[in-house]
Tab-separated table of C-alpha atoms and ligand atoms in Angstrom:
chain	number	residue	atom	x	y	z
A	1	MET	CA	103.800	119.510	67.444
A	2	LYS	CA	106.481	121.247	68.838
A	3	LYS	CA	108.156	123.845	66.467
A	4	LYS	CA	112.150	123.537	65.742
A	5	SER	CA	113.709	126.511	66.901
A	6	PHE	CA	116.621	127.978	64.996
A	7	PRO	CA	119.299	130.162	66.755
A	8	LYS	CA	117.914	133.498	66.200
A	9	ILE	CA	121.005	135.702	64.900
A	10	THR	CA	120.272	139.374	64.968
A	11	ILE	CA	122.171	142.782	63.592
A	12	THR	CA	124.208	144.047	66.369
A	13	LYS	CA	125.174	147.117	64.785
A	14	LEU	CA	123.488	149.067	62.132
A	15	THR	CA	125.951	151.960	61.003
A	16	ALA	CA	125.047	154.107	57.922
A	17	ARG	CA	127.055	156.958	55.949
A	18	GLU	CA	127.078	159.369	53.468
A	19	ILE	CA	129.149	158.469	50.121
A	20	LEU	CA	128.709	159.923	46.286
A	21	ASP	CA	126.792	158.405	43.596
A	22	SER	CA	128.053	158.109	39.962
A	23	ARG	CA	126.483	161.964	39.307
A	24	GLY	CA	128.924	163.315	42.308
A	25	ASN	CA	125.282	163.265	44.600
A	26	PRO	CA	125.345	161.954	48.167
A	27	THR	CA	123.131	158.615	48.872
A	28	ILE	CA	123.405	156.393	51.763
A	29	GLU	CA	125.617	153.529	52.408
A	30	VAL	CA	124.320	151.274	55.167
A	31	THR	CA	126.784	148.422	57.015
A	32	ALA	CA	124.863	145.921	58.752
A	33	PHE	CA	127.065	143.796	61.779
A	34	SER	CA	126.193	140.509	63.215
A	35	GLY	CA	129.218	139.535	65.764
A	36	LYS	CA	132.143	139.476	63.169
A	37	PHE	CA	130.281	139.347	60.026
A	38	LEU	CA	129.099	142.629	58.146
A	39	ALA	CA	127.371	143.329	54.832
A	40	ILE	CA	127.301	146.795	52.863
A	41	ALA	CA	125.111	147.930	50.809
A	42	SER	CA	124.073	151.477	49.170
A	43	VAL	CA	121.208	152.863	47.394
A	44	PRO	CA	121.212	154.401	44.155
A	45	SER	CA	119.267	157.448	42.534
A	46	GLY	CA	117.241	158.487	39.808
A	47	ALA	CA	117.101	161.288	37.053
A	48	SER	CA	114.027	160.384	35.302
A	49	THR	CA	111.903	159.937	38.496
A	50	GLY	CA	108.556	158.829	38.255
A	51	VAL	CA	105.837	160.825	40.392
A	52	HIS	CA	104.096	157.835	42.262
A	53	GLU	CA	108.282	156.794	43.251
A	54	ALA	CA	108.399	156.338	47.113
A	55	HIS	CA	110.095	159.242	48.764
A	56	GLU	CA	113.894	159.617	48.526
A	57	LEU	CA	114.855	161.598	52.049
A	58	ARG	CA	117.014	164.935	51.186
A	59	ASP	CA	118.169	167.275	53.805
A	60	GLY	CA	117.382	170.057	52.011
A	61	ASP	CA	120.243	172.380	53.601
A	62	LYS	CA	121.084	174.304	50.857
A	63	LYS	CA	125.032	175.149	52.313
A	64	ARG	CA	125.475	171.368	51.687
A	65	PHE	CA	125.587	169.513	48.786
A	66	LEU	CA	122.940	171.905	47.000
A	67	GLY	CA	120.252	170.550	49.456
A	68	GLN	CA	121.131	166.893	48.073
A	69	GLY	CA	123.088	165.643	51.629
A	70	VAL	CA	121.092	162.417	53.353
A	71	LYS	CA	122.344	163.165	56.821
A	72	LYS	CA	118.858	162.851	57.843
A	73	ALA	CA	118.580	159.585	56.174
A	74	VAL	CA	121.661	158.496	57.801
A	75	HIS	CA	120.565	159.629	61.295
A	76	ASN	CA	117.064	157.663	60.923
A	77	VAL	CA	118.791	154.231	60.292
A	78	GLU	CA	121.419	154.617	63.149
A	79	SER	CA	118.900	156.127	65.856
A	80	VAL	CA	115.267	154.782	64.645
A	81	ILE	CA	115.286	152.223	62.759
A	82	PHE	CA	118.362	150.047	64.609
A	83	PRO	CA	116.464	150.541	67.702
A	84	ALA	CA	113.293	148.687	65.930
A	85	ILE	CA	114.613	145.988	64.606
A	86	LYS	CA	117.676	144.634	66.720
A	87	ASN	CA	116.166	141.781	67.987
A	88	ILE	CA	114.416	140.827	64.973
A	89	SER	CA	115.821	137.766	63.088
A	90	ILE	CA	118.127	138.825	60.399
A	91	PHE	CA	116.920	135.593	58.348
A	92	ASP	CA	113.344	137.156	59.044
A	93	GLN	CA	113.273	139.417	56.301
A	94	GLU	CA	109.781	140.310	55.885
A	95	SER	CA	109.535	141.089	59.350
A	96	ILE	CA	112.265	143.716	59.399
A	97	ASP	CA	110.814	145.301	56.242
A	98	THR	CA	107.144	145.571	57.744
A	99	THR	CA	108.946	147.271	61.049
A	100	MET	CA	110.254	149.617	59.346
A	101	LEU	CA	107.170	150.173	57.325
A	102	GLU	CA	104.816	150.883	60.356
A	103	ILE	CA	107.406	153.087	62.321
A	104	ASP	CA	107.609	154.677	58.983
A	105	GLY	CA	103.661	155.213	59.013
A	106	THR	CA	103.265	157.462	55.877
A	107	PRO	CA	102.398	156.046	52.282
A	108	THR	CA	105.556	156.857	50.676
A	109	LYS	CA	108.141	156.521	53.134
A	110	SER	CA	108.641	160.221	53.910
A	111	LYS	CA	109.319	159.826	57.300
A	112	LEU	CA	112.229	158.002	57.634
A	113	GLY	CA	113.169	158.075	53.548
A	114	ALA	CA	112.422	155.090	51.572
A	115	ASN	CA	116.476	155.442	50.846
A	116	ALA	CA	117.219	154.741	54.542
A	117	ILE	CA	114.708	151.877	54.578
A	118	LEU	CA	116.058	150.324	51.498
A	119	GLY	CA	119.633	150.613	52.933
A	120	VAL	CA	118.596	148.657	55.793
A	121	SER	CA	116.825	146.122	53.453
A	122	LEU	CA	119.237	145.146	51.005
A	123	ALA	CA	122.081	145.358	54.001
A	124	THR	CA	119.960	143.013	56.185
A	125	ALA	CA	119.519	140.455	53.198
A	126	ARG	CA	123.210	140.528	52.281
A	127	LEU	CA	124.328	139.882	56.177
A	128	ALA	CA	121.756	137.076	56.075
A	129	SER	CA	123.350	135.504	53.063
A	130	VAL	CA	127.219	136.099	54.639
A	131	VAL	CA	126.155	134.438	58.036
A	132	ALA	CA	124.600	131.594	55.998
A	133	GLY	CA	127.799	131.306	53.926
A	134	ILE	CA	126.338	131.280	50.512
A	135	PRO	CA	126.557	133.601	47.672
A	136	LEU	CA	123.353	136.124	47.787
A	137	TYR	CA	121.696	135.290	44.987
A	138	ARG	CA	121.497	131.455	46.314
A	139	TYR	CA	120.103	133.074	49.557
A	140	LEU	CA	117.971	135.699	47.596
A	141	ALA	CA	116.883	132.208	45.443
A	142	ASN	CA	115.691	130.188	48.088
A	143	TYR	CA	113.754	132.763	50.262
A	144	TYR	CA	112.231	133.326	47.105
A	145	ASN	CA	111.630	129.713	46.462
A	146	TYR	CA	113.396	129.302	43.422
A	147	LYS	CA	116.205	127.264	42.300
A	148	PRO	CA	118.901	129.881	40.207
A	149	LYS	CA	119.203	128.091	36.515
A	150	ALA	CA	120.311	131.159	34.315
A	151	LEU	CA	121.204	135.011	33.716
A	152	PRO	CA	118.873	137.633	32.407
A	153	THR	CA	118.354	138.810	29.057
A	154	VAL	CA	120.763	141.997	29.135
A	155	LEU	CA	119.500	145.158	27.822
A	156	PHE	CA	122.523	147.522	27.127
A	157	ASN	CA	121.589	150.810	26.585
A	158	VAL	CA	124.363	152.802	24.558
A	159	LEU	CA	123.366	155.431	23.227
A	160	ASN	CA	121.990	158.005	26.073
A	161	GLY	CA	119.277	160.654	25.689
A	162	GLY	CA	116.595	162.333	27.558
A	163	LYS	CA	117.180	163.410	30.912
A	164	HIS	CA	120.721	161.618	30.919
A	165	ALA	CA	122.543	163.271	28.198
A	166	ASP	CA	122.525	167.008	26.770
A	167	SER	CA	122.399	165.015	23.505
A	168	GLY	CA	118.658	166.850	22.811
A	169	LEU	CA	117.112	163.299	22.264
A	170	ASP	CA	113.865	162.625	23.681
A	171	ILE	CA	113.918	159.019	23.790
A	172	GLN	CA	115.939	158.304	27.163
A	173	GLU	CA	117.712	155.163	26.350
A	174	PHE	CA	118.594	153.203	23.178
A	175	PHE	CA	119.432	149.610	23.693
A	176	LEU	CA	121.160	147.210	22.186
A	177	ILE	CA	119.672	143.305	22.733
A	178	PRO	CA	122.553	140.454	21.812
A	179	LYS	CA	120.803	136.940	21.615
A	180	LYS	CA	123.561	134.561	20.812
A	181	GLY	CA	125.513	132.230	23.009
A	182	ASP	CA	126.188	133.140	26.387
A	183	PHE	CA	126.483	136.041	28.707
A	184	LEU	CA	130.593	136.840	27.582
A	185	ASN	CA	129.854	136.048	24.048
A	186	ARG	CA	126.747	138.790	24.047
A	187	LEU	CA	129.343	140.957	25.617
A	188	ASN	CA	131.526	140.751	23.204
A	189	MET	CA	128.859	141.006	20.645
A	190	VAL	CA	127.924	144.536	22.158
A	191	HIS	CA	131.485	145.520	22.461
A	192	LYS	CA	131.882	145.016	18.630
A	193	VAL	CA	128.616	147.002	17.869
A	194	ILE	CA	129.958	149.687	20.063
A	195	ALA	CA	133.580	150.087	18.423
A	196	ASN	CA	131.395	150.444	14.877
A	197	LEU	CA	128.985	152.889	16.410
A	198	LYS	CA	132.144	154.696	17.852
A	199	THR	CA	133.899	154.680	14.542
A	200	ASP	CA	130.532	155.680	12.410
A	201	LEU	CA	130.336	159.109	14.863
A	202	THR	CA	133.668	159.825	14.863
A	203	LYS	CA	133.430	159.624	11.038
A	204	ARG	CA	130.754	162.348	11.048
A	205	ARG	CA	132.589	164.477	13.815
A	206	LEU	CA	129.618	163.596	16.278
A	207	SER	CA	130.899	163.322	20.235
A	208	ILE	CA	131.480	159.738	21.512
A	209	ALA	CA	131.507	161.085	25.044
A	210	VAL	CA	129.260	159.210	27.124
A	211	GLY	CA	125.987	160.007	29.328
A	212	ASP	CA	125.207	158.952	32.938
A	213	GLU	CA	124.462	155.369	32.167
A	214	GLY	CA	127.991	154.684	30.252
A	215	GLY	CA	126.117	155.118	26.565
A	216	VAL	CA	127.209	157.758	23.631
A	217	ALA	CA	125.334	160.720	23.607
A	218	PRO	CA	125.580	162.216	19.975
A	219	ARG	CA	123.811	165.313	18.542
A	220	LEU	CA	121.622	163.411	16.330
A	221	LYS	CA	119.427	165.058	14.034
A	222	SER	CA	116.184	163.065	14.799
A	223	ASN	CA	115.237	160.184	17.555
A	224	GLN	CA	115.273	158.204	14.237
A	225	ALA	CA	118.664	159.387	13.162
A	226	ALA	CA	119.866	157.330	16.538
A	227	LEU	CA	117.540	154.151	15.518
A	228	ARG	CA	119.129	154.214	12.120
A	229	ILE	CA	122.717	154.733	13.372
A	230	LEU	CA	122.344	151.448	15.767
A	231	ALA	CA	120.953	149.658	12.789
A	232	LYS	CA	123.955	150.488	11.036
A	233	ALA	CA	126.129	149.742	13.498
A	234	ILE	CA	124.865	146.134	13.769
A	235	GLU	CA	124.937	145.377	10.292
A	236	ASN	CA	128.367	146.835	10.283
A	237	SER	CA	129.458	144.493	12.760
A	238	GLY	CA	128.283	141.566	10.588
A	239	TYR	CA	125.494	140.870	12.924
A	240	LYS	CA	121.924	140.423	11.382
A	241	LEU	CA	119.393	143.246	12.937
A	242	GLY	CA	116.822	141.397	14.842
A	243	ARG	CA	118.180	138.132	14.654
A	244	ASP	CA	121.790	138.503	16.041
A	245	VAL	CA	121.048	141.737	17.528
A	246	GLY	CA	117.855	143.492	18.265
A	247	ILE	CA	117.044	147.355	19.233
A	248	GLY	CA	114.889	148.451	21.796
A	249	MET	CA	114.093	151.631	23.395
A	250	ASP	CA	113.102	153.089	27.130
A	251	ALA	CA	111.180	156.234	25.508
A	252	ALA	CA	110.919	157.808	29.368
A	253	ALA	CA	107.428	159.414	27.708
A	254	SER	CA	106.799	160.871	31.270
A	255	GLU	CA	109.593	163.091	30.661
A	256	PHE	CA	108.113	164.632	27.108
A	257	PHE	CA	104.172	164.194	27.915
A	258	ASN	CA	103.001	168.055	28.320
A	259	THR	CA	100.365	167.144	30.940
A	260	ASP	CA	98.520	170.478	30.547
A	261	ARG	CA	98.507	169.890	27.235
A	262	GLU	CA	97.548	166.653	27.131
A	263	VAL	CA	100.042	166.380	24.386
A	264	TYR	CA	103.354	164.174	23.857
A	265	GLU	CA	106.143	166.894	22.399
A	266	LEU	CA	109.072	165.071	20.671
A	267	ARG	CA	111.377	168.356	19.983
A	268	ALA	CA	114.211	166.437	18.232
A	269	ASP	CA	111.417	165.235	15.363
A	270	ASN	CA	109.588	168.537	15.747
A	271	LYS	CA	106.454	166.315	16.165
A	272	HIS	CA	103.422	166.153	18.312
A	273	TYR	CA	101.261	163.530	19.099
A	274	LYS	CA	97.816	163.067	20.951
A	275	PRO	CA	97.487	159.955	23.483
A	276	ALA	CA	95.355	157.983	21.169
A	277	SER	CA	97.917	158.211	18.575
A	278	ILE	CA	101.459	158.133	19.526
A	279	TYR	CA	101.012	154.217	19.060
A	280	LYS	CA	101.650	154.964	15.114
A	281	MET	CA	104.895	156.345	16.024
A	282	TYR	CA	106.216	153.503	17.390
A	283	GLN	CA	104.608	151.412	14.806
A	284	ARG	CA	106.635	153.201	12.474
A	285	TRP	CA	109.843	152.174	14.217
A	286	ILE	CA	108.792	148.592	14.723
A	287	ARG	CA	108.397	148.478	11.293
A	288	ASP	CA	111.458	150.054	9.944
A	289	TYR	CA	114.377	149.268	12.828
A	290	LYS	CA	112.356	145.879	14.413
A	291	LEU	CA	112.223	147.746	17.812
A	292	GLU	CA	110.940	145.049	20.190
A	293	VAL	CA	111.492	146.552	23.668
A	294	ILE	CA	109.637	150.083	24.455
A	295	GLU	CA	109.780	150.907	28.118
A	296	ASP	CA	107.636	153.717	29.092
A	297	GLY	CA	106.274	154.594	25.564
A	298	CYS	CA	103.332	156.594	27.239
A	299	ALA	CA	102.919	158.747	30.335
A	300	GLU	CA	102.365	157.155	33.615
A	301	ASP	CA	99.444	158.052	33.955
A	302	ASP	CA	98.271	158.304	30.335
A	303	PHE	CA	96.045	154.860	30.622
A	304	LEU	CA	94.157	155.768	27.364
A	305	GLY	CA	98.010	156.182	25.701
A	306	TRP	CA	99.041	152.806	27.187
A	307	GLN	CA	95.652	150.893	26.552
A	308	GLN	CA	95.790	151.930	22.314
A	309	LEU	CA	99.566	150.676	22.491
A	310	THR	CA	99.272	147.529	24.074
A	311	LYS	CA	96.344	147.178	21.816
A	312	HIS	CA	98.422	147.552	18.750
A	313	VAL	CA	101.477	146.562	19.299
A	314	GLY	CA	101.170	144.540	22.716
A	315	LYS	CA	101.500	141.254	20.907
A	316	GLN	CA	104.817	142.041	19.221
A	317	THR	CA	106.703	143.922	21.365
A	318	LEU	CA	107.708	143.906	24.812
A	319	LEU	CA	106.144	147.207	26.478
A	320	VAL	CA	107.614	147.700	29.705
A	321	GLY	CA	106.331	149.605	32.822
A	322	ASP	CA	108.528	151.663	34.523
A	323	ASP	CA	107.339	155.368	35.432
A	324	LEU	CA	103.978	153.396	35.115
A	325	PHE	CA	104.452	150.747	37.940
A	326	VAL	CA	106.923	151.858	39.953
A	327	THR	CA	107.833	148.445	41.500
A	328	ASN	CA	104.669	149.035	43.387
A	329	PRO	CA	102.318	146.200	43.263
A	330	GLU	CA	99.532	148.470	43.928
A	331	ARG	CA	100.018	150.159	40.661
A	332	ILE	CA	101.086	146.824	39.286
A	333	GLN	CA	97.899	145.549	39.749
A	334	LEU	CA	96.111	148.522	38.756
A	335	GLY	CA	97.959	147.971	35.072
A	336	LEU	CA	96.702	144.439	35.063
A	337	VAL	CA	92.752	145.135	35.338
A	338	ALA	CA	93.731	147.789	32.868
A	339	GLY	CA	95.390	145.319	30.711
A	340	ILE	CA	98.307	147.705	29.597
A	341	ALA	CA	101.881	146.924	29.139
A	342	ASN	CA	103.251	143.363	29.052
A	343	ALA	CA	106.299	143.625	31.530
A	344	THR	CA	107.565	145.146	34.806
A	345	LEU	CA	110.556	147.258	35.308
A	346	ILE	CA	112.240	146.363	38.838
A	347	LYS	CA	113.854	148.974	40.933
A	348	PRO	CA	114.022	148.115	44.577
A	349	ASN	CA	114.795	152.180	45.186
A	350	GLN	CA	111.066	152.913	43.655
A	351	ILE	CA	109.500	151.055	46.465
A	352	GLY	CA	111.784	151.192	49.112
A	353	THR	CA	112.002	147.391	50.839
A	354	LEU	CA	112.986	143.946	49.487
A	355	THR	CA	110.039	142.487	50.524
A	356	GLU	CA	107.657	144.976	48.434
A	357	THR	CA	110.292	144.421	45.593
A	358	LEU	CA	109.583	140.644	45.660
A	359	GLN	CA	105.996	140.968	45.724
A	360	ALA	CA	106.143	143.096	42.652
A	361	ILE	CA	108.176	140.363	40.840
A	362	LYS	CA	105.381	137.396	42.048
A	363	LEU	CA	103.159	139.962	41.272
A	364	SER	CA	104.427	140.047	37.307
A	365	GLN	CA	105.329	136.805	37.266
A	366	LYS	CA	102.077	134.736	38.534
A	367	HIS	CA	100.510	137.051	35.485
A	368	ASN	CA	102.663	136.576	32.936
A	369	TYR	CA	104.315	140.057	32.699
A	370	LYS	CA	108.020	139.882	31.877
A	371	VAL	CA	110.314	141.135	34.764
A	372	VAL	CA	112.896	143.380	34.063
A	373	ILE	CA	115.464	144.650	36.876
A	374	SER	CA	117.132	147.595	36.178
A	375	HIS	CA	119.548	149.979	37.661
A	376	ARG	CA	119.194	153.704	38.092
A	377	SER	CA	120.925	156.194	36.624
A	378	GLY	CA	122.819	157.383	39.386
A	379	GLU	CA	124.125	154.257	40.882
A	380	THR	CA	127.231	152.585	42.867
A	381	VAL	CA	129.188	150.376	42.643
A	382	ASP	CA	126.866	148.104	44.324
A	383	ASP	CA	126.054	144.996	42.517
A	384	PHE	CA	122.808	143.619	44.489
A	385	ILE	CA	120.514	143.796	41.313
A	386	SER	CA	122.282	140.959	39.418
A	387	ASP	CA	122.262	138.724	42.430
A	388	LEU	CA	118.389	139.346	42.650
A	389	ALA	CA	117.894	139.406	38.733
A	390	VAL	CA	118.792	136.012	38.821
A	391	ALA	CA	117.344	134.919	42.436
A	392	VAL	CA	114.033	135.719	40.926
A	393	ASN	CA	114.641	134.104	37.486
A	394	ALA	CA	114.341	137.860	35.520
A	395	ASP	CA	113.735	137.634	32.376
A	396	PHE	CA	115.709	140.902	31.377
A	397	MET	CA	117.868	143.176	33.136
A	398	LYS	CA	119.529	146.400	32.216
A	399	ALA	CA	122.339	148.328	33.593
A	400	GLY	CA	123.752	150.430	31.067
A	401	SER	CA	126.518	150.379	28.465
A	402	LEU	CA	130.226	148.633	28.552
A	403	SER	CA	131.671	151.772	30.225
A	404	ARG	CA	131.610	153.652	33.556
A	405	GLY	CA	132.825	151.410	36.466
A	406	GLU	CA	129.322	151.344	38.389
A	407	ARG	CA	128.256	149.724	35.223
A	408	LEU	CA	130.106	147.196	34.838
A	409	ALA	CA	130.369	146.227	38.421
A	410	LYS	CA	126.977	144.986	37.564
A	411	TYR	CA	127.984	142.892	34.450
A	412	ASN	CA	131.478	141.538	35.922
A	413	ARG	CA	128.775	140.129	38.730
A	414	LEU	CA	126.675	138.219	36.335
A	415	LEU	CA	129.810	136.908	34.930
A	416	LYS	CA	130.864	135.699	38.032
A	417	ILE	CA	127.100	134.408	38.615
A	418	ASN	CA	127.359	132.409	35.605
A	419	ASP	CA	130.790	130.718	36.170
A	420	GLU	CA	129.318	129.594	39.521
A	421	LEU	CA	125.974	128.727	37.979
A	422	ASN	CA	127.902	126.031	34.864
A	423	HIS	CA	130.447	124.598	37.509
A	424	HIS	CA	127.625	123.449	40.580
W	1	LIG	P1	116.435	157.090	35.907
W	1	LIG	O1	115.901	156.143	34.572
W	1	LIG	O2	117.152	156.338	37.163
W	1	LIG	O3	117.147	158.277	35.722
W	1	LIG	O4	115.075	157.141	36.655
W	1	LIG	C1	116.192	154.989	34.530
W	1	LIG	C2	115.064	154.598	33.748
W	1	LIG	O5	114.196	155.348	33.397
W	1	LIG	O6	114.732	153.576	33.794
W	2	LIG	ZN1	113.022	154.051	32.288
């Protein structure tokens, strides 16, 4: 039988430029054109990056942005990638992505740069949605064979520590998880708890200035004090801890694991834990503060610690692998075999193409691991991840607190998508 032929629509021009991210560091923005249509995508950047992440190409020229420039990545998009993909249909995302992987040829995308590759990958998908005349989340959902229905549950990082602030806390992120009503109502709930949190901090003469992801970053005496102050703000807002608003955290434990001594060093608490026993610390927090989400509770290569943690608290707690899995289907497969964690964090720039990102999500869902779509600490106003989260039926999403425009861009996009879903 003769296959029906669709008109082939290709990228007619591809440009890239350096822009600045939310920390003021250079990052790449890509514009893909097809005739009179165009679409723009930009790439975020992490601070607590996992060692297994794809390579972010930086110029290393100390005279420009302290070596952080991305002019080489810009060059690669315009002069290396464009000639290789210009004859491929924009609707064939997989061919575009695999062609880039082939011309890169390295395991970590170090030749072209994962930032260059991802910029093209995301701009292509967005251009395809523009040409098709449908919103991005619908285009992606159709590509993923899913009919979008609902928004993910959002984890709001309202208190920042670790590498995202100078608060002195070892734990990197503390989440509020509002659970009642629609997304707008949940924003209203978080808004109220943040207001009470700030009132409390101000009374105690603690700072309410914010960290990289928009949450407050007070100098508290211990990690536990952060949990206590959040639980109090929830109750002061008239909500019941756990039932109305839950608490979660991204420990980002790779950052406080001493690999030489094989011990977790929690400076703010003046405590040390061995891989085989760190789960006990979390067990206490689960008991005392109803902690229900723990991301990177153990370090990226501490499989023993992860096994103990999963065995002891994995039934009642969402255990999310971020640095552990780095959105990489191969790393997720290792985790599945080892039986560790029960959720994967998904950050497209950890792996570098949309195709591999979707594979990581599909693999997780196939094995009943929950999916958490995530921003990075260094962000732009690009709201691609909001569309992605809805398109793949992600269980959760995190994009920071209710401050800083690059964080709100994601939440405001979710509001718009929510309206559309309700009126269709
Ligand atoms: P990063 O932090 O973007 O600085 O890596 C986010 C996270 O660890 O989830
Ligand atoms: Zn993380």
